[in-house]
């Protein structure tokens, strides 16, 4: 055992002695776990690139990120790509892309590097082989030569008799000479870890005291597969040890495996990290989030115009671990309001129908931030040109000051930029068309009203104020002879947008600005003259 390992083991003994004097109930567990968050905090998010990042994965990454930043530690991304047969092309790169897009970038990763790399398990095979050999030499693991056909027969027989399939540990009892002979013959084999009974209880940061005597219900698990790659059970503890991970925050589905992992830590003589198992993220009806839903992948949210802040907000709002559950929290607020002691064991019920409301609030935040607003404007400029292309009659509608005015007036009303590209808002970018019959159906005074509007806009100059314009339109309504206020507003709305509903007429006019209002009411006069 090296000096570093001796220090870790010494610290472990100190912590264990301290813990023996404390009451063993859940609140005390969390408090005790938090009291150990004094040294260097290192946490990790370790997805498998057998698929793309989804909402459940992002939530796990987010809690790890917040934990690291709360305690001045490091957030590590490690890709567990040892299941080579199920790797999805592009998934590894996409996972890191999506973490960066979401605003939870790793401090160390395959892309960023770091002192404890490589961060791809497929490039760490020698380390796992060494650990497995150490287990074999100490008698804690053994070579297994059982064929896949025999294992399949065992499984079928167990199912036929109503039992849970498990390996019968047959090769555990091979003599050393038998093992050597089989290895000399080059027979295919795996390495299995020898499970022992009498597992010690462990304290989870969230679920409190836990104890799963895995040897009673499981056969000895494979730690090195026939292709030389490790299984999750070995690779994750080896990596957590050598990457100096202090706390493992992962989904509660791994809670039952932790006793198995602790047996491996003990067999290797290593100090385990502190474990905290996060309650699952579920649909609002309590059903499990499924990748087959298709809409829970982070790329889908990005494509649909959802803001990353809104995703982070909604996934923490529906769960626990924070001092408030108000909408509109940004990452710095999530970090300051986070407390591990507030994480409960209850599943987090996610209601994605509320996502547009979260997005609306965070879009408003961005519009009110000068730098972020400029970014929104650039984004919208490209989308407008792509959507409306040759329909745009005046390039002024894609200029920064025009789009900024639109965003400022519509903030709090729209949930995403994409809404501004729908037919409801197309009048902002494309001049509307309407017929003389539509005008005549509203009033016979259209020409007179059009002239009054042009005069009003001319008198007001370049700056149109919403409140003043609302008063001006009421005054204008009194200058008509037979047109009622309701029909007047319908006519103005028709001339401005070609629509029968939308924002207030005054807001439409302020959005469009004097020059564009002039063009549209000149068009109204032309329509009237042609009838």
Short mmCIF file of C-alpha atoms in Angstrom, two decimals:
data_model
loop_
_atom_site.label_atom_id
_atom_site.label_comp_id
_atom_site.label_asym_id
_atom_site.label_seq_id
_atom_site.Cartn_x
_atom_site.Cartn_y
_atom_site.Cartn_z
CA UNK A 1 0.00 0.00 0.00
CA UNK A 2 1.49 3.33 -1.08
CA UNK A 3 1.65 6.52 1.00
CA UNK A 4 -1.41 7.95 -0.76
CA UNK A 5 -3.38 4.80 -0.03
CA UNK A 6 -2.18 4.80 3.58
CA UNK A 7 -3.45 8.36 4.01
CA UNK A 8 -6.81 7.47 2.53
CA UNK A 9 -7.06 4.38 4.74
CA UNK A 10 -6.10 6.44 7.82
CA UNK A 11 -8.74 9.05 7.01
CA UNK A 12 -11.25 6.26 6.54
CA UNK A 13 -10.55 4.85 10.01
CA UNK A 14 -10.90 8.30 11.57
CA UNK A 15 -14.24 8.82 9.84
CA UNK A 16 -15.47 5.37 10.87
CA UNK A 17 -14.57 6.04 14.53
CA UNK A 18 -16.38 9.38 14.38
CA UNK A 19 -19.43 7.75 12.79
CA UNK A 20 -19.65 5.01 15.44
CA UNK A 21 -20.42 7.70 18.06
CA UNK A 22 -23.31 9.21 16.07
CA UNK A 23 -26.98 8.16 15.88
CA UNK A 24 -27.87 5.99 12.93
CA UNK A 25 -30.90 7.61 11.35
CA UNK A 26 -31.29 9.23 7.97
CA UNK A 27 -30.94 12.86 9.04
CA UNK A 28 -27.77 12.02 10.91
CA UNK A 29 -26.49 10.15 7.83
CA UNK A 30 -26.85 13.20 5.65
CA UNK A 31 -25.37 15.50 8.27
CA UNK A 32 -22.47 13.11 8.81
CA UNK A 33 -21.85 12.77 5.08
CA UNK A 34 -21.91 16.54 4.70
CA UNK A 35 -19.47 16.91 7.58
CA UNK A 36 -16.90 14.93 5.60
CA UNK A 37 -17.10 17.40 2.70
CA UNK A 38 -14.00 19.18 3.90
CA UNK A 39 -11.21 17.77 1.75
CA UNK A 40 -10.93 17.88 -2.02
CA UNK A 41 -14.28 17.11 -3.61
CA UNK A 42 -14.18 15.17 -6.85
CA UNK A 43 -17.37 13.85 -8.42
CA UNK A 44 -18.01 12.20 -11.77
CA UNK A 45 -20.70 11.67 -14.36
CA UNK A 46 -19.99 8.39 -16.14
CA UNK A 47 -22.51 7.65 -18.91
CA UNK A 48 -22.17 4.94 -21.50
CA UNK A 49 -22.05 6.19 -25.11
CA UNK A 50 -24.48 3.45 -26.12
CA UNK A 51 -26.99 6.25 -26.64
CA UNK A 52 -27.37 10.01 -26.55
CA UNK A 53 -27.77 12.15 -23.44
CA UNK A 54 -31.34 12.23 -22.13
CA UNK A 55 -33.09 14.19 -19.41
CA UNK A 56 -32.44 11.63 -16.68
CA UNK A 57 -28.72 11.64 -17.48
CA UNK A 58 -28.59 15.43 -17.57
CA UNK A 59 -30.22 15.56 -14.14
CA UNK A 60 -27.57 13.21 -12.68
CA UNK A 61 -24.82 15.30 -14.29
CA UNK A 62 -26.41 18.49 -12.97
CA UNK A 63 -26.53 17.29 -9.35
CA UNK A 64 -22.87 16.25 -9.60
CA UNK A 65 -21.92 19.60 -11.15
CA UNK A 66 -23.81 21.58 -8.48
CA UNK A 67 -22.28 19.46 -5.71
CA UNK A 68 -18.77 20.08 -7.07
CA UNK A 69 -19.28 23.83 -7.44
CA UNK A 70 -20.96 24.13 -4.04
CA UNK A 71 -17.90 22.67 -2.33
CA UNK A 72 -15.17 24.04 -4.59
CA UNK A 73 -14.44 20.69 -6.20
CA UNK A 74 -14.05 19.16 -9.66
CA UNK A 75 -16.68 17.69 -11.95
CA UNK A 76 -15.33 14.82 -14.07
CA UNK A 77 -16.86 13.36 -17.23
CA UNK A 78 -15.82 9.75 -17.80
CA UNK A 79 -17.22 7.74 -20.70
CA UNK A 80 -17.79 4.07 -19.91
CA UNK A 81 -17.40 2.66 -23.42
CA UNK A 82 -16.44 -0.92 -22.54
CA UNK A 83 -19.57 -2.43 -24.10
CA UNK A 84 -18.11 -2.17 -27.59
CA UNK A 85 -20.97 -4.02 -29.28
CA UNK A 86 -23.55 -1.39 -28.29
CA UNK A 87 -21.63 1.83 -28.95
CA UNK A 88 -23.56 4.42 -30.97
CA UNK A 89 -21.45 6.41 -33.47
CA UNK A 90 -21.22 10.06 -32.44
CA UNK A 91 -22.76 9.51 -29.00
CA UNK A 92 -19.52 10.11 -27.06
CA UNK A 93 -18.94 13.51 -28.69
CA UNK A 94 -22.61 14.42 -28.42
CA UNK A 95 -22.75 13.74 -24.67
CA UNK A 96 -19.99 16.26 -24.02
CA UNK A 97 -21.50 18.71 -26.52
CA UNK A 98 -24.83 18.58 -24.71
CA UNK A 99 -23.28 19.04 -21.26
CA UNK A 100 -21.50 22.15 -22.52
CA UNK A 101 -24.68 23.42 -24.21
CA UNK A 102 -26.64 22.86 -20.99
CA UNK A 103 -24.18 24.95 -19.00
CA UNK A 104 -22.74 22.12 -16.90
CA UNK A 105 -19.31 21.69 -18.54
CA UNK A 106 -16.92 19.14 -17.01
CA UNK A 107 -13.62 20.24 -15.53
CA UNK A 108 -11.96 17.03 -16.80
CA UNK A 109 -13.15 14.95 -19.74
CA UNK A 110 -12.06 13.11 -22.90
CA UNK A 111 -12.10 16.45 -24.72
CA UNK A 112 -10.63 18.69 -22.02
CA UNK A 113 -8.13 16.18 -20.63
CA UNK A 114 -6.88 16.30 -17.04
CA UNK A 115 -4.39 14.80 -14.60
CA UNK A 116 -6.28 11.54 -14.14
CA UNK A 117 -6.95 10.49 -17.73
CA UNK A 118 -7.54 8.86 -20.06
CA UNK A 119 -11.26 9.52 -19.54
CA UNK A 120 -12.37 6.83 -21.98
CA UNK A 121 -12.48 3.39 -20.37
CA UNK A 122 -11.50 1.68 -23.61
CA UNK A 123 -8.09 3.36 -23.22
CA UNK A 124 -7.60 2.12 -19.65
CA UNK A 125 -7.73 -1.66 -20.21
CA UNK A 126 -4.30 -2.32 -18.68
CA UNK A 127 -5.43 -0.77 -15.38
CA UNK A 128 -8.47 -3.07 -15.18
CA UNK A 129 -6.40 -6.13 -16.09
CA UNK A 130 -3.94 -5.33 -13.30
CA UNK A 131 -6.77 -4.95 -10.77
CA UNK A 132 -8.37 -8.22 -11.90
CA UNK A 133 -5.03 -10.03 -11.61
CA UNK A 134 -4.62 -8.62 -8.11
CA UNK A 135 -8.03 -10.04 -7.21
CA UNK A 136 -7.15 -13.45 -8.70
CA UNK A 137 -3.81 -13.60 -6.92
CA UNK A 138 -5.40 -12.73 -3.58
CA UNK A 139 -8.06 -15.40 -4.04
CA UNK A 140 -10.88 -12.87 -4.41
CA UNK A 141 -11.50 -13.70 -8.08
CA UNK A 142 -11.11 -16.72 -10.35
CA UNK A 143 -11.08 -17.83 -13.98
CA UNK A 144 -14.38 -19.16 -15.30
CA UNK A 145 -14.46 -21.38 -18.39
CA UNK A 146 -18.22 -22.03 -18.56
CA UNK A 147 -19.54 -21.81 -22.11
CA UNK A 148 -22.34 -19.48 -23.13
CA UNK A 149 -24.42 -22.60 -23.88
CA UNK A 150 -24.06 -23.85 -20.30
CA UNK A 151 -24.93 -20.44 -18.88
CA UNK A 152 -28.02 -20.26 -21.10
CA UNK A 153 -29.13 -23.71 -19.88
CA UNK A 154 -28.72 -22.57 -16.26
CA UNK A 155 -30.86 -19.53 -17.02
CA UNK A 156 -33.62 -21.56 -18.70
CA UNK A 157 -33.71 -24.09 -15.87
CA UNK A 158 -33.99 -21.34 -13.24
CA UNK A 159 -36.83 -19.66 -15.10
CA UNK A 160 -38.58 -23.01 -15.58
CA UNK A 161 -38.51 -23.62 -11.83
CA UNK A 162 -39.61 -20.05 -11.02
CA UNK A 163 -36.25 -18.94 -9.64
CA UNK A 164 -34.11 -15.90 -10.39
CA UNK A 165 -31.33 -16.86 -12.85
CA UNK A 166 -27.89 -16.87 -11.26
CA UNK A 167 -24.52 -18.42 -11.94
CA UNK A 168 -23.92 -21.54 -9.83
CA UNK A 169 -20.27 -20.62 -9.08
CA UNK A 170 -19.07 -23.90 -10.60
CA UNK A 171 -15.61 -22.70 -11.66
CA UNK A 172 -14.98 -21.26 -8.20
CA UNK A 173 -14.09 -24.81 -7.12
CA UNK A 174 -11.58 -25.67 -9.86
CA UNK A 175 -8.17 -26.82 -8.66
CA UNK A 176 -5.14 -24.69 -9.55
CA UNK A 177 -3.79 -27.39 -11.87
CA UNK A 178 -7.13 -27.54 -13.70
CA UNK A 179 -7.09 -23.78 -14.21
CA UNK A 180 -3.52 -23.87 -15.55
CA UNK A 181 -4.34 -26.66 -17.98
CA UNK A 182 -7.37 -24.81 -19.34
CA UNK A 183 -5.40 -21.58 -19.72
CA UNK A 184 -2.57 -23.46 -21.48
CA UNK A 185 -5.14 -24.87 -23.90
CA UNK A 186 -6.24 -21.33 -24.72
CA UNK A 187 -9.86 -21.96 -23.70
CA UNK A 188 -12.12 -18.89 -23.73
CA UNK A 189 -12.66 -17.57 -20.21
CA UNK A 190 -13.84 -14.71 -18.07
CA UNK A 191 -12.77 -13.58 -14.60
CA UNK A 192 -15.40 -13.66 -11.86
CA UNK A 193 -15.34 -11.90 -8.49
CA UNK A 194 -15.88 -14.17 -5.48
CA UNK A 195 -18.87 -12.84 -3.54
CA UNK A 196 -18.74 -13.49 0.19
CA UNK A 197 -21.52 -13.40 2.76
CA UNK A 198 -21.47 -11.05 5.71
CA UNK A 199 -21.52 -7.74 3.87
CA UNK A 200 -21.16 -4.77 6.20
CA UNK A 201 -23.90 -2.11 6.13
CA UNK A 202 -23.00 1.19 4.53
CA UNK A 203 -24.34 4.69 4.91
CA UNK A 204 -25.77 6.39 1.87
CA UNK A 205 -25.98 10.19 1.88
CA UNK A 206 -29.63 10.04 0.86
CA UNK A 207 -31.03 6.59 1.71
CA UNK A 208 -29.24 6.17 5.05
CA UNK A 209 -28.13 2.73 6.28
CA UNK A 210 -28.22 0.03 3.62
CA UNK A 211 -27.31 -3.63 3.52
CA UNK A 212 -27.65 -6.05 0.62
CA UNK A 213 -26.15 -9.50 1.13
CA UNK A 214 -25.60 -10.04 -2.58
CA UNK A 215 -24.01 -13.48 -2.18
CA UNK A 216 -27.41 -14.77 -1.02
CA UNK A 217 -29.20 -13.77 -4.22
CA UNK A 218 -26.52 -13.55 -6.93
CA UNK A 219 -23.88 -15.76 -8.46
CA UNK A 220 -20.30 -14.54 -8.67
CA UNK A 221 -20.28 -11.63 -11.15
CA UNK A 222 -18.03 -11.35 -14.19
CA UNK A 223 -15.44 -8.58 -13.82
CA UNK A 224 -13.41 -9.22 -17.00
CA UNK A 225 -15.27 -10.45 -20.08
CA UNK A 226 -13.96 -12.94 -22.64
CA UNK A 227 -12.97 -10.07 -24.95
CA UNK A 228 -10.68 -8.64 -22.26
CA UNK A 229 -12.94 -5.70 -21.48
CA UNK A 230 -14.07 -5.10 -17.89
CA UNK A 231 -17.68 -5.06 -16.76
CA UNK A 232 -19.17 -1.97 -15.13
CA UNK A 233 -18.77 -3.43 -11.64
CA UNK A 234 -14.98 -3.58 -11.83
CA UNK A 235 -14.26 -0.66 -14.15
CA UNK A 236 -16.23 1.91 -12.16
CA UNK A 237 -14.53 1.18 -8.84
CA UNK A 238 -11.07 1.03 -10.42
CA UNK A 239 -11.62 4.37 -12.15
CA UNK A 240 -13.18 6.00 -9.09
CA UNK A 241 -10.15 4.94 -7.07
CA UNK A 242 -7.46 6.09 -9.50
CA UNK A 243 -9.35 9.27 -10.41
CA UNK A 244 -9.59 10.06 -6.67
CA UNK A 245 -13.39 10.40 -6.76
CA UNK A 246 -14.55 11.50 -3.30
CA UNK A 247 -18.32 11.22 -3.73
CA UNK A 248 -20.37 9.05 -6.08
CA UNK A 249 -23.76 10.60 -6.83
CA UNK A 250 -25.69 8.29 -9.13
CA UNK A 251 -29.21 7.00 -9.74
CA UNK A 252 -30.92 4.94 -7.04
CA UNK A 253 -31.10 1.96 -9.43
CA UNK A 254 -27.44 1.35 -8.49
CA UNK A 255 -28.13 1.30 -4.75
CA UNK A 256 -28.48 -2.48 -4.59
CA UNK A 257 -25.12 -2.95 -6.39
CA UNK A 258 -23.20 -0.80 -3.93
CA UNK A 259 -22.66 -3.64 -1.42
CA UNK A 260 -21.06 -5.64 -4.25
CA UNK A 261 -18.81 -2.71 -5.10
CA UNK A 262 -17.83 -2.27 -1.46
CA UNK A 263 -16.77 -5.94 -1.35
CA UNK A 264 -14.45 -5.22 -4.29
CA UNK A 265 -13.05 -2.12 -2.60
CA UNK A 266 -12.31 -4.22 0.48
CA UNK A 267 -10.73 -7.00 -1.59
CA UNK A 268 -8.44 -4.50 -3.29
CA UNK A 269 -7.60 -2.74 -0.01
CA UNK A 270 -8.97 0.59 -1.19
CA UNK A 271 -10.92 3.30 0.63
CA UNK A 272 -14.35 3.66 -1.02
CA UNK A 273 -15.86 7.06 -1.81
CA UNK A 274 -18.98 8.38 -0.08
CA UNK A 275 -22.11 7.21 -1.89
CA UNK A 276 -25.29 9.15 -2.52
CA UNK A 277 -28.04 7.60 -4.62
CA UNK A 278 -30.38 10.09 -6.27
CA UNK A 279 -34.10 9.31 -6.43
CA UNK A 280 -35.32 8.58 -9.94
CA UNK A 281 -36.76 11.12 -12.35
CA UNK A 282 -40.24 9.94 -13.36
CA UNK A 283 -43.12 11.10 -15.53
CA UNK A 284 -45.78 13.09 -13.68
CA UNK A 285 -47.99 9.97 -13.52
CA UNK A 286 -45.23 8.04 -11.75
CA UNK A 287 -44.22 5.98 -14.79
CA UNK A 288 -40.56 5.59 -15.72
CA UNK A 289 -38.99 8.02 -18.17
CA UNK A 290 -38.36 6.00 -21.30
CA UNK A 291 -35.85 6.66 -24.05
CA UNK A 292 -38.51 5.35 -26.41
CA UNK A 293 -40.54 8.48 -25.70
CA UNK A 294 -38.17 10.19 -28.10
CA UNK A 295 -38.71 13.64 -26.64
CA UNK A 296 -36.47 13.28 -23.59
CA UNK A 297 -33.17 13.48 -25.47
CA UNK A 298 -31.33 16.75 -24.88
CA UNK A 299 -30.70 17.22 -28.61
CA UNK A 300 -34.49 17.22 -29.15
CA UNK A 301 -34.95 20.02 -26.61
CA UNK A 302 -32.10 21.99 -28.18
CA UNK A 303 -33.60 21.56 -31.65
CA UNK A 304 -37.02 22.69 -30.42
CA UNK A 305 -35.68 25.97 -29.05
CA UNK A 306 -35.77 25.05 -25.35
CA UNK A 307 -33.27 27.05 -23.32
CA UNK A 308 -30.77 25.04 -21.26
CA UNK A 309 -31.56 27.13 -18.16
CA UNK A 310 -35.20 26.09 -18.45
CA UNK A 311 -34.22 22.40 -18.55
CA UNK A 312 -31.99 22.75 -15.50
CA UNK A 313 -34.70 24.68 -13.67
CA UNK A 314 -37.54 22.24 -14.34
CA UNK A 315 -35.50 19.12 -13.51
CA UNK A 316 -34.47 20.55 -10.12
CA UNK A 317 -37.83 22.20 -9.45
CA UNK A 318 -39.64 18.84 -9.52
CA UNK A 319 -37.15 17.17 -7.21
CA UNK A 320 -35.44 17.87 -3.90
CA UNK A 321 -32.15 19.21 -2.58
CA UNK A 322 -32.90 22.93 -2.74
CA UNK A 323 -34.15 25.53 -0.29
CA UNK A 324 -36.78 26.86 -2.72
CA UNK A 325 -38.83 25.55 -5.61
CA UNK A 326 -39.56 28.83 -7.35
CA UNK A 327 -39.48 29.03 -11.12
CA UNK A 328 -36.80 31.02 -12.89
CA UNK A 329 -33.69 29.91 -10.97
CA UNK A 330 -30.41 30.09 -12.83
CA UNK A 331 -27.36 27.91 -12.25
CA UNK A 332 -25.68 30.26 -9.75
CA UNK A 333 -28.91 30.31 -7.72
CA UNK A 334 -29.22 26.53 -7.90
CA UNK A 335 -25.68 26.21 -6.54
CA UNK A 336 -26.28 28.67 -3.67
CA UNK A 337 -29.63 27.09 -2.73
CA UNK A 338 -28.40 23.48 -2.91
CA UNK A 339 -28.01 21.36 0.22
CA UNK A 340 -27.37 17.58 0.16
CA UNK A 341 -29.33 17.27 3.42
CA UNK A 342 -32.48 18.39 1.58
CA UNK A 343 -32.40 15.53 -0.94
CA UNK A 344 -35.19 13.09 -0.12
CA UNK A 345 -35.77 9.51 -1.24
CA UNK A 346 -38.97 10.41 -3.08
CA UNK A 347 -38.96 10.13 -6.88
CA UNK A 348 -39.00 13.42 -8.78
CA UNK A 349 -42.18 13.71 -10.87
CA UNK A 350 -41.51 15.67 -14.05
CA UNK A 351 -44.34 17.53 -15.77
CA UNK A 352 -43.01 18.50 -19.21
CA UNK A 353 -46.27 20.32 -19.96
CA UNK A 354 -44.90 23.07 -17.70
CA UNK A 355 -41.70 23.41 -19.74
CA UNK A 356 -43.02 26.26 -21.98
CA UNK A 357 -43.70 28.31 -18.84
CA UNK A 358 -40.16 27.70 -17.55
CA UNK A 359 -38.82 28.58 -20.99
CA UNK A 360 -40.87 31.79 -21.10
CA UNK A 361 -39.38 32.97 -17.81
CA UNK A 362 -35.80 32.17 -18.81
CA UNK A 363 -36.24 33.70 -22.27
CA UNK A 364 -37.34 36.90 -20.53
CA UNK A 365 -34.18 36.77 -18.41
CA UNK A 366 -32.07 36.48 -21.55
CA UNK A 367 -33.85 39.35 -23.29
CA UNK A 368 -33.21 41.56 -20.26
CA UNK A 369 -29.48 40.70 -20.29
CA UNK A 370 -27.71 42.90 -22.84
CA UNK A 371 -25.07 40.37 -23.91
CA UNK A 372 -27.49 37.44 -24.07
CA UNK A 373 -30.01 39.58 -25.94
CA UNK A 374 -27.42 40.29 -28.64
CA UNK A 375 -26.92 36.54 -29.01
CA UNK A 376 -30.70 36.02 -29.33
CA UNK A 377 -30.82 38.72 -32.02
CA UNK A 378 -28.06 37.05 -34.05
CA UNK A 379 -29.83 33.71 -33.74
CA UNK A 380 -33.16 35.19 -34.79
CA UNK A 381 -31.64 37.07 -37.72
CA UNK A 382 -30.47 33.80 -39.25
CA UNK A 383 -33.76 32.04 -38.58
CA UNK A 384 -35.82 34.87 -40.11
CA UNK A 385 -33.75 34.89 -43.29
CA UNK A 386 -33.93 31.12 -43.53
CA UNK A 387 -37.69 30.97 -42.93
CA UNK A 388 -38.93 33.91 -45.01
CA UNK A 389 -36.07 34.26 -47.57
CA UNK A 390 -37.42 36.20 -50.59
CA UNK A 391 -40.69 37.24 -48.88
CA UNK A 392 -38.92 39.98 -46.93
CA UNK A 393 -39.53 43.29 -48.71
CA UNK A 394 -37.38 45.50 -46.49
CA UNK A 395 -34.06 44.49 -44.90
CA UNK A 396 -34.75 46.83 -41.98
CA UNK A 397 -36.77 44.04 -40.33
CA UNK A 398 -33.64 41.96 -39.81
CA UNK A 399 -31.57 44.81 -38.39
CA UNK A 400 -30.49 44.57 -34.77
CA UNK A 401 -32.42 47.57 -33.43
CA UNK A 402 -35.67 46.35 -35.01
CA UNK A 403 -35.41 42.78 -33.66
CA UNK A 404 -34.38 44.10 -30.24
CA UNK A 405 -37.53 46.23 -30.13
CA UNK A 406 -39.66 43.20 -31.01
CA UNK A 407 -38.03 41.09 -28.28
CA UNK A 408 -38.41 43.78 -25.63
CA UNK A 409 -42.13 44.19 -26.41
CA UNK A 410 -42.87 40.46 -26.64
CA UNK A 411 -40.84 39.32 -23.61
CA UNK A 412 -43.05 37.59 -21.10
CA UNK A 413 -45.49 36.68 -23.89
CA UNK A 414 -43.48 34.20 -25.95
CA UNK A 415 -41.98 30.89 -24.76
CA UNK A 416 -39.36 30.50 -27.50
CA UNK A 417 -37.81 32.36 -30.42
CA UNK A 418 -39.44 29.84 -32.76
CA UNK A 419 -42.85 31.35 -31.93
CA UNK A 420 -41.78 34.53 -33.72
CA UNK A 421 -41.37 32.52 -36.92
CA UNK A 422 -44.96 31.18 -36.90
CA UNK A 423 -47.76 32.65 -39.08
CA UNK A 424 -49.08 34.53 -36.03
CA UNK A 425 -45.97 36.73 -36.09
CA UNK A 426 -45.08 36.65 -39.77
CA UNK A 427 -46.38 40.26 -40.11
CA UNK A 428 -43.24 41.37 -38.24
CA UNK A 429 -41.04 40.28 -41.12
CA UNK A 430 -43.31 40.20 -44.19
CA UNK A 431 -45.82 42.82 -45.30
CA UNK A 432 -49.35 41.41 -45.28
CA UNK A 433 -51.76 41.20 -48.19
CA UNK A 434 -55.52 41.73 -47.94
CA UNK A 435 -58.39 42.47 -50.30
CA UNK A 436 -60.66 45.45 -50.80
CA UNK A 437 -63.57 43.16 -49.87
CA UNK A 438 -62.02 42.54 -46.43
CA UNK A 439 -61.64 46.30 -45.96
CA UNK A 440 -65.17 47.08 -47.15
CA UNK A 441 -66.62 44.51 -44.76
CA UNK A 442 -65.26 46.54 -41.86
CA UNK A 443 -65.95 50.16 -42.84
CA UNK A 444 -66.57 52.54 -45.72
CA UNK A 445 -64.24 55.07 -44.09
CA UNK A 446 -61.02 53.11 -44.62
CA UNK A 447 -59.39 55.76 -46.78
CA UNK A 448 -60.15 58.49 -44.25
CA UNK A 449 -58.87 56.35 -41.37
CA UNK A 450 -55.69 55.46 -43.28
CA UNK A 451 -54.98 59.17 -43.80
CA UNK A 452 -55.55 59.89 -40.09
CA UNK A 453 -53.04 57.19 -39.10
CA UNK A 454 -50.41 58.50 -41.52
CA UNK A 455 -50.89 62.01 -40.09
CA UNK A 456 -50.63 60.69 -36.52
CA UNK A 457 -47.41 58.79 -37.20
CA UNK A 458 -45.92 61.78 -38.98
CA UNK A 459 -46.65 64.00 -35.97
CA UNK A 460 -45.16 61.54 -33.48
CA UNK A 461 -41.83 61.26 -35.32
CA UNK A 462 -39.36 58.40 -35.06
CA UNK A 463 -40.07 57.40 -31.43
CA UNK A 464 -43.40 55.75 -30.73
CA UNK A 465 -44.30 55.15 -27.08
CA UNK A 466 -46.82 52.44 -26.23
CA UNK A 467 -48.83 54.38 -23.63
CA UNK A 468 -49.00 57.56 -25.71
CA UNK A 469 -49.96 55.64 -28.85
CA UNK A 470 -52.79 53.86 -27.01
CA UNK A 471 -54.23 57.29 -26.07
CA UNK A 472 -53.75 58.57 -29.62
CA UNK A 473 -55.73 55.66 -31.07
CA UNK A 474 -58.65 56.38 -28.74
CA UNK A 475 -58.59 60.00 -29.90
CA UNK A 476 -58.42 58.85 -33.51
CA UNK A 477 -61.55 56.72 -33.01
CA UNK A 478 -63.51 59.89 -32.18
CA UNK A 479 -62.57 61.40 -35.55
CA UNK A 480 -64.56 58.87 -37.55
CA UNK A 481 -68.17 59.46 -38.49
CA UNK A 482 -69.75 56.00 -38.64
CA UNK A 483 -66.96 53.53 -37.75
CA UNK A 484 -67.17 52.13 -34.25
CA UNK A 485 -64.06 51.65 -32.15
CA UNK A 486 -64.18 47.85 -32.55
CA UNK A 487 -64.27 47.99 -36.37
CA UNK A 488 -61.59 50.67 -36.37
CA UNK A 489 -59.20 48.41 -34.42
CA UNK A 490 -60.00 45.51 -36.76
CA UNK A 491 -59.15 47.68 -39.76
CA UNK A 492 -55.87 48.86 -38.25
CA UNK A 493 -54.97 45.28 -37.32
CA UNK A 494 -55.80 44.13 -40.89
CA UNK A 495 -53.60 46.82 -42.42
CA UNK A 496 -50.74 46.13 -40.05
CA UNK A 497 -50.77 42.32 -39.97
CA UNK A 498 -53.45 40.89 -42.25
CA UNK A 499 -54.73 39.04 -39.16
CA UNK A 500 -57.76 39.34 -36.92
CA UNK A 501 -55.93 38.77 -33.64
CA UNK A 502 -52.54 39.15 -32.02
CA UNK A 503 -50.83 41.75 -29.82
CA UNK A 504 -52.56 45.08 -29.27
CA UNK A 505 -52.68 47.42 -32.25
CA UNK A 506 -50.54 49.93 -30.35
CA UNK A 507 -47.88 47.30 -29.69
CA UNK A 508 -47.93 46.22 -33.34
CA UNK A 509 -47.30 49.81 -34.38
CA UNK A 510 -44.46 50.32 -31.89
CA UNK A 511 -42.88 47.04 -33.04
CA UNK A 512 -43.06 47.90 -36.72
CA UNK A 513 -41.92 51.50 -36.32
CA UNK A 514 -42.96 54.65 -38.24
CA UNK A 515 -41.31 53.76 -41.58
CA UNK A 516 -42.98 50.36 -41.81
CA UNK A 517 -46.36 51.73 -40.62
CA UNK A 518 -46.15 54.30 -43.41
CA UNK A 519 -45.62 51.54 -46.04
CA UNK A 520 -48.51 49.46 -44.77
CA UNK A 521 -51.04 52.26 -44.60
CA UNK A 522 -49.99 53.52 -48.02
CA UNK A 523 -50.85 50.00 -49.15
CA UNK A 524 -54.26 50.33 -47.44
CA UNK A 525 -54.91 53.53 -49.39
CA UNK A 526 -53.94 51.82 -52.66
CA UNK A 527 -56.32 48.96 -51.94
CA UNK A 528 -59.10 51.44 -51.22
CA UNK A 529 -58.41 53.37 -54.45
CA UNK A 530 -58.47 50.19 -56.54
CA UNK A 531 -61.91 49.15 -55.30
#
